[in-house]
Structure formats: C-alpha cells, structure tokens
Short mmCIF file of C-alpha atoms in Angstrom, two decimals:
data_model
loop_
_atom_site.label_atom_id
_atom_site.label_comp_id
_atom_site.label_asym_id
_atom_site.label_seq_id
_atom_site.Cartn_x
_atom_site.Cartn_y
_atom_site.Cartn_z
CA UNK A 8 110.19 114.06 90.44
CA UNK A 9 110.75 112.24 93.64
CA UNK A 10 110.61 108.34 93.44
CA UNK A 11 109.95 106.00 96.31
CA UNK A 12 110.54 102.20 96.67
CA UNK A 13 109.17 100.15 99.65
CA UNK A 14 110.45 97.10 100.71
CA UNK A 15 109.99 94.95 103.71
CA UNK A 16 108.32 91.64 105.05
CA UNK A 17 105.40 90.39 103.12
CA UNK A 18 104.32 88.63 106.53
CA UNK A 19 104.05 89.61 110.14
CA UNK A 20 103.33 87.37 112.70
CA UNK A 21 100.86 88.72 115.13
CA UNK A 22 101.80 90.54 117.97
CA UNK A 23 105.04 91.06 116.18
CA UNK A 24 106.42 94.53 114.82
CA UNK A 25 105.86 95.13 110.91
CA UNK A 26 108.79 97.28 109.60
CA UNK A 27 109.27 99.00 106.42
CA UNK A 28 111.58 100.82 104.74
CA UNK A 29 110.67 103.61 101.70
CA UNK A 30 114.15 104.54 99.77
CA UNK A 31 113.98 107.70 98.03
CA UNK A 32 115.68 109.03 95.05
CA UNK A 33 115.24 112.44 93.10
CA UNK A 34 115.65 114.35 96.38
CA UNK A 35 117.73 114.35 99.60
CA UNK A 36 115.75 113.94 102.82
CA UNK A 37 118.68 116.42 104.65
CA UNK A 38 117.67 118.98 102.28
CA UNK A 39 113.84 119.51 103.94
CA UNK A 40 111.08 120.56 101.68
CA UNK A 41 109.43 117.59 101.96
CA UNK A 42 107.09 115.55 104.39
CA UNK A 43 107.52 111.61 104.17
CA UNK A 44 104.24 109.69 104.80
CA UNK A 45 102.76 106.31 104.95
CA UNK A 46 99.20 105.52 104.15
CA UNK A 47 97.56 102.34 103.72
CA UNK A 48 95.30 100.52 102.03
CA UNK A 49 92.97 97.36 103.54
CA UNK A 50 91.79 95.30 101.20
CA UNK A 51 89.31 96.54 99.14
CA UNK A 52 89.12 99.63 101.11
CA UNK A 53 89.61 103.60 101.36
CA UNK A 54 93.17 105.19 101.97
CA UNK A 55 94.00 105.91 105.66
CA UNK A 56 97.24 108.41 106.59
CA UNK A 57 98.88 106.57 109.27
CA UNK A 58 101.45 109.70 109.83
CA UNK A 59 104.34 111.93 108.50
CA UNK A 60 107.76 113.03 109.57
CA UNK A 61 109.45 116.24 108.39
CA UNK A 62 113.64 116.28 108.58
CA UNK A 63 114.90 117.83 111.51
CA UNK A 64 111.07 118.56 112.60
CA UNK A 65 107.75 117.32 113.20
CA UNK A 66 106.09 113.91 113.68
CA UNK A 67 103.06 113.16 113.81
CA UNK A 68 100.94 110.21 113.83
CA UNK A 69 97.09 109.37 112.99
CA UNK A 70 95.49 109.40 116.91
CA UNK A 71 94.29 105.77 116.43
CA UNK A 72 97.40 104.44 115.38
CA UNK A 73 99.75 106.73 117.55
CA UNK A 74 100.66 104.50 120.34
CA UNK A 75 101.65 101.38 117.97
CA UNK A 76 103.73 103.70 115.00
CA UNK A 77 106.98 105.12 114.72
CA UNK A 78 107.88 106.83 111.30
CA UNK A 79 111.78 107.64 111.12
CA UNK A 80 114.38 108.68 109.01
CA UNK A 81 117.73 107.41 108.15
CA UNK A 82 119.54 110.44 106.31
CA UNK A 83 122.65 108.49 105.58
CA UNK A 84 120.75 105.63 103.54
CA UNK A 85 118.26 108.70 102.38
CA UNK A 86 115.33 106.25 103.88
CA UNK A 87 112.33 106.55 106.29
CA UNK A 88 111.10 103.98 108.06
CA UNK A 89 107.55 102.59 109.38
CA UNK A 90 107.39 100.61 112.53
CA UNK A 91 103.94 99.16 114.44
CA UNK A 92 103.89 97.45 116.91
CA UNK A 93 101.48 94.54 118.44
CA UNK A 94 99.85 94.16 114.74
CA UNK A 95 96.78 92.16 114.27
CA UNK A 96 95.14 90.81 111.36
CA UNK A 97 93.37 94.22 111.31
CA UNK A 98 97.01 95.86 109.84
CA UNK A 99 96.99 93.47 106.77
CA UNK A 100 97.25 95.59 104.16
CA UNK A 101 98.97 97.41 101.57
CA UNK A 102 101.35 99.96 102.88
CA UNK A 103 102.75 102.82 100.88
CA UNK A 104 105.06 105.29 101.28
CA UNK A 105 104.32 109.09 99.74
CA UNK A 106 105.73 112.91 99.57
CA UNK A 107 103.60 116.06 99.67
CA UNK A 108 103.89 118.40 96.77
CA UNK A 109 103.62 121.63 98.78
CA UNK A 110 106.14 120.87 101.92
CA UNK A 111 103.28 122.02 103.73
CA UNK A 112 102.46 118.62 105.29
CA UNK A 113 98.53 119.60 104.65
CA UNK A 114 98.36 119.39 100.76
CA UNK A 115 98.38 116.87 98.14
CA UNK A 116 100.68 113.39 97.95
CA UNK A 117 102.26 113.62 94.19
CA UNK A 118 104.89 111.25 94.50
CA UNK A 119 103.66 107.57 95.81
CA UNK A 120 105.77 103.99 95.92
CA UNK A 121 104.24 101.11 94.29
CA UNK A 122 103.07 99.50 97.46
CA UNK A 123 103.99 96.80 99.27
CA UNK A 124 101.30 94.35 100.77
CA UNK A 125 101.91 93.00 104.70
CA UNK A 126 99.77 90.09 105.73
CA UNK A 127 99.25 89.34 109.69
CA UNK A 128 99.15 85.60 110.06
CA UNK A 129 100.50 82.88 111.73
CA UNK B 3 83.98 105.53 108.41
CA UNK B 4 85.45 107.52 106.23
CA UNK B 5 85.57 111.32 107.59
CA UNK B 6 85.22 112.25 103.90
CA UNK B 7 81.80 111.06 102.46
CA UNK B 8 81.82 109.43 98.76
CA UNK B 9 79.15 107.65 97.30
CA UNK B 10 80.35 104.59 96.55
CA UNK B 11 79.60 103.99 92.63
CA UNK B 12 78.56 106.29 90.06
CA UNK B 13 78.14 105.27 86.28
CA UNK B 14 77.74 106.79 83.12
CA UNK B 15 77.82 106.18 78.98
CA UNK B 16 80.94 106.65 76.94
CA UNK B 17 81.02 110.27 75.94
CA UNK B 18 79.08 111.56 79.27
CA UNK B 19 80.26 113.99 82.04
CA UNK B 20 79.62 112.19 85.56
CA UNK B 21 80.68 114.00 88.77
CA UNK B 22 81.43 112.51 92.09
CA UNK B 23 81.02 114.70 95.50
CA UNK B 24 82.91 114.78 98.79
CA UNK B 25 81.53 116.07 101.95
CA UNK B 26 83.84 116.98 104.91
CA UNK B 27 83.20 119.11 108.43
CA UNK B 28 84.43 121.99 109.57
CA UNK B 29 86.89 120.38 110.81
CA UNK B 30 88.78 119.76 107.15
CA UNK B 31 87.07 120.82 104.03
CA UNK B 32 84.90 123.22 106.01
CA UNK B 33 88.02 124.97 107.70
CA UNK B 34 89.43 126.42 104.43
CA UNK B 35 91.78 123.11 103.64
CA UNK B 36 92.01 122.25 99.79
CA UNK B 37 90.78 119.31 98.55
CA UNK B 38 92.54 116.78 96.13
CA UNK B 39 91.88 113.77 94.24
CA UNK B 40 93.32 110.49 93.37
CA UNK B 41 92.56 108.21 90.53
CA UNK B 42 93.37 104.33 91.09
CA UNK B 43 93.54 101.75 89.25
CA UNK B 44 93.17 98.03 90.05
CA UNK B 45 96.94 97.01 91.67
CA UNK B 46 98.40 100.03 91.56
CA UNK B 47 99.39 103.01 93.98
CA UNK B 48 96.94 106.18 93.65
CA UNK B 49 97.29 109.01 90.84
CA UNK B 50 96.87 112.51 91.72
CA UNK B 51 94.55 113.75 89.17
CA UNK B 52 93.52 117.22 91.28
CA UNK B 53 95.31 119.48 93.58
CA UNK B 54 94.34 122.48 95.23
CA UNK B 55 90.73 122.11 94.59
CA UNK B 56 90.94 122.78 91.15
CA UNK B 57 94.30 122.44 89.48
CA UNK B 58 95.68 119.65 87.49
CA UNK B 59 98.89 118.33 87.77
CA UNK B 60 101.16 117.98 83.93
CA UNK B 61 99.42 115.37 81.71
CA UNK B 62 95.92 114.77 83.35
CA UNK B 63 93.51 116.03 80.94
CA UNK B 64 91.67 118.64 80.76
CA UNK B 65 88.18 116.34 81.20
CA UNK B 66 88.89 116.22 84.77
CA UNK B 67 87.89 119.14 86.73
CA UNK B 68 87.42 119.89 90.50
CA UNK B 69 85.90 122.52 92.67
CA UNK B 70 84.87 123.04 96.21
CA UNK B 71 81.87 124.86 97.92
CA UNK B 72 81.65 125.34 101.23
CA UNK B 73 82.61 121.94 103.45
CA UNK B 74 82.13 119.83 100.07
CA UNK B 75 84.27 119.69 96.81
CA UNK B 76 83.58 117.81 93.58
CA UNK B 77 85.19 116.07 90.79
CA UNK B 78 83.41 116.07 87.12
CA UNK B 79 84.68 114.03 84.35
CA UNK B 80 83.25 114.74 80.76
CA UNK B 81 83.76 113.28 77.52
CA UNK B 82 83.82 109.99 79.66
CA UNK B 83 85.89 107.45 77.88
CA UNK B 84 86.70 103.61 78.66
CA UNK B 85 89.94 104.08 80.20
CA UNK B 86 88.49 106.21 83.27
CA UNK B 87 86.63 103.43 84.60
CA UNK B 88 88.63 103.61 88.26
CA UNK B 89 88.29 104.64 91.47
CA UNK B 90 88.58 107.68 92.53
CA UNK B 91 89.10 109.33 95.90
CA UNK B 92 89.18 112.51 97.77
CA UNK B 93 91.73 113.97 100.16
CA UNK B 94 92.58 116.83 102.37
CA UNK B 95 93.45 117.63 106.00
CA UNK B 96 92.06 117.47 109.16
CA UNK B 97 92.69 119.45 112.38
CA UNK B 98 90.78 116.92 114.20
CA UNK B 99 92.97 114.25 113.31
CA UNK B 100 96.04 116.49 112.30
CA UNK B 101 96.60 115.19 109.19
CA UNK B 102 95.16 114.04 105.85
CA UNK B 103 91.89 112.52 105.59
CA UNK B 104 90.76 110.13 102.31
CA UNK B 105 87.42 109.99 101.30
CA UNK B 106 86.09 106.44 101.08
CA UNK B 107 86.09 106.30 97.27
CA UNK B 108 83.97 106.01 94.32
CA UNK B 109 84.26 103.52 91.65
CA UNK B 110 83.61 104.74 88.51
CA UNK B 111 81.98 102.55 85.94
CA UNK B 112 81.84 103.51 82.21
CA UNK B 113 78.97 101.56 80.63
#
C-alpha cells in the first residue's frame, strides 16, 4: 500500500505562492503505474481535484485552477510537489495529496495523506 | 456547485438500510465513467469505501453497496450502525473538466 505524507506552510500570505510537498513511500514514482494528485478540501465543504501528474507523462490541471498550479515531481527525493500562485483567502483549505488505484488517472484515489491545512492571511 | 449532485443529509434508525444518490451528465457518469465513494470522518482524509461502481475495497463491509444506472449511481448502507454516521461522497471523471469530479457530499446521521 502506498503511503503519503504532506508537509508544508500552515500560512500563506496573500498574493504569495503556497507550496507543498507529498513524500511517498511503498512505491517509487520512476517506476510509473501511478498518477499523483492533489485535491482539496474548503472548510466545511465538498472535495475538488485540483490536478495530477503521471512520471515521465501527462499533466493536467482542473481548468479553473490551471493558470495558478503547477504539480511536479522530484524522483530523487521520491516527492511531488503543489505550487499556486497569487492565492487568496479563497485557497484556505485543507490540501491533500492522493494515488489512483487503477494507473488509469480516471478511477478511484485509494491511497490519501492525512492532510495538511493552508490558511491565506495576513 | 458540485458537478456531482448529493443531497446533503439523509438519516435513518440503527439497524436501517439508507441509500444516498449521485447524479452526473453525460459528460462523467453518463459517458460510461465508474463511480466511487468515499467515507469521511470528522478530521480526517477520505476512505474509499466503493470502487468501480460496485466493488469494495479489503475490509469495508459487506453493508455497503453501490451501483450505477444510467448518468446516476448510488450507495445503500443496511444494517445501519452508530459508527457510520459520516459523510460520504461520490467521485468519478469528467471529460469536461478532464479529471475527477466529487460529489458535494452527504452527511449521514444515524438516529
């Protein structure tokens, strides 16, 4: 089973870039089969996919959030990152990193991190 | 808005089945995309409970059951007991979006 850790800033100022870093163990990132999201959470709210990324392929991004994110991957730490940009107090919320169980990139999310919650304020 | 549609609470007595719907579009559920579903409890990170529309992962009992019809799915839970008072959402993809889509999720309250 593939385990995931965020970690990162609990607090972004705004206009500033949130960054955060998912560490995975159980499974290598070089070794493909898997795609390495991040969804989040408002408060007291539904889930929302903000995008994926898929070793030595695809990324892709939810089309409201596309021109703020940038999800990466750092084989040689076995890591992927999340990066927005410009955040406002509309991006507090809890962020959390997840695998597919398929390695289809359109299936289920059986592996999650515990999340990490980012507040925007100044 | 949530392109999956939940109703937001459903209820029902110890020992009851309850089930809890999730319309999509043709652009997800509606396109031939399976459907899954998450439980979650208060502080922590979402539990897949069904995948596939109807399959259940190791060590989720077999009270929960899924199924889909059409552009909507559904999750029953029978035998209701104290422990699955949650929420619960749906999921699946979207080639609208071009990637997974959450339904806004139910919270379940065992009475």
């Amino acid at each position: 089973q593939v385990q995931l850790q965020e970690s990162g800033p609990g607090l972004v100022q705004p206009s500033q870039t949130l960054s955060l870093i998912c560490s995975v163990s159980g499974a290598s990132i070089r070794s493909g089969g898997y795609y390495w999201s991040w969804i989040r959470q408002h408060p007291g709210k539904g889930l929302e996919w903000l995008g994926y990324t898929y070793y030595g392929g695809s990324t892709d991004y939810n089309p409201s959030l596309k021109s703020r994110v940038t999800i990466s991957i750092d084989t040689s730490k076995n890591q992927f990152s999340l990066k927005l940009t410009s955040v406002t107090a509309a991006d507090t919320a809890v962020y959390y990193c997840a695998t597919d169980g398929d390695g289809s990139g359109t299936g289920w999310f059986d592996s999650w991190g515990q999340g990490t919650l980012v507040t925007v304020s100044s | 808005q949530s392109v999956l549609t939940q109703p937001p609470s459903v209820s029902g007595a110890p020992g009851q089945r309850v089930t809890i719907s999730c319309t999509g579009s043709n652009s997800n559920i509606g396109a031939g995309f399976d459907v899954q579903w998450y439980q979650q409890l208060p502080g922590t990170a979402p539990k897949l409970l069904i995948f596939s529309n109807n399959n259940r992962p190791s060590g989720v009992p077999d009270r929960f059951s899924g199924s889909k019809s059409g552009s909507s799915a559904s999750l029953a839970i029978s035998g209701l007991q104290a422990e699955d008072d949650s929420h619960y959402y749906c999921q699946s993809y979207d080639t609208n979006l071009g990637g997974s889509v959450f339904g806004g999720g139910t919270k379940l309250t065992v009475l």
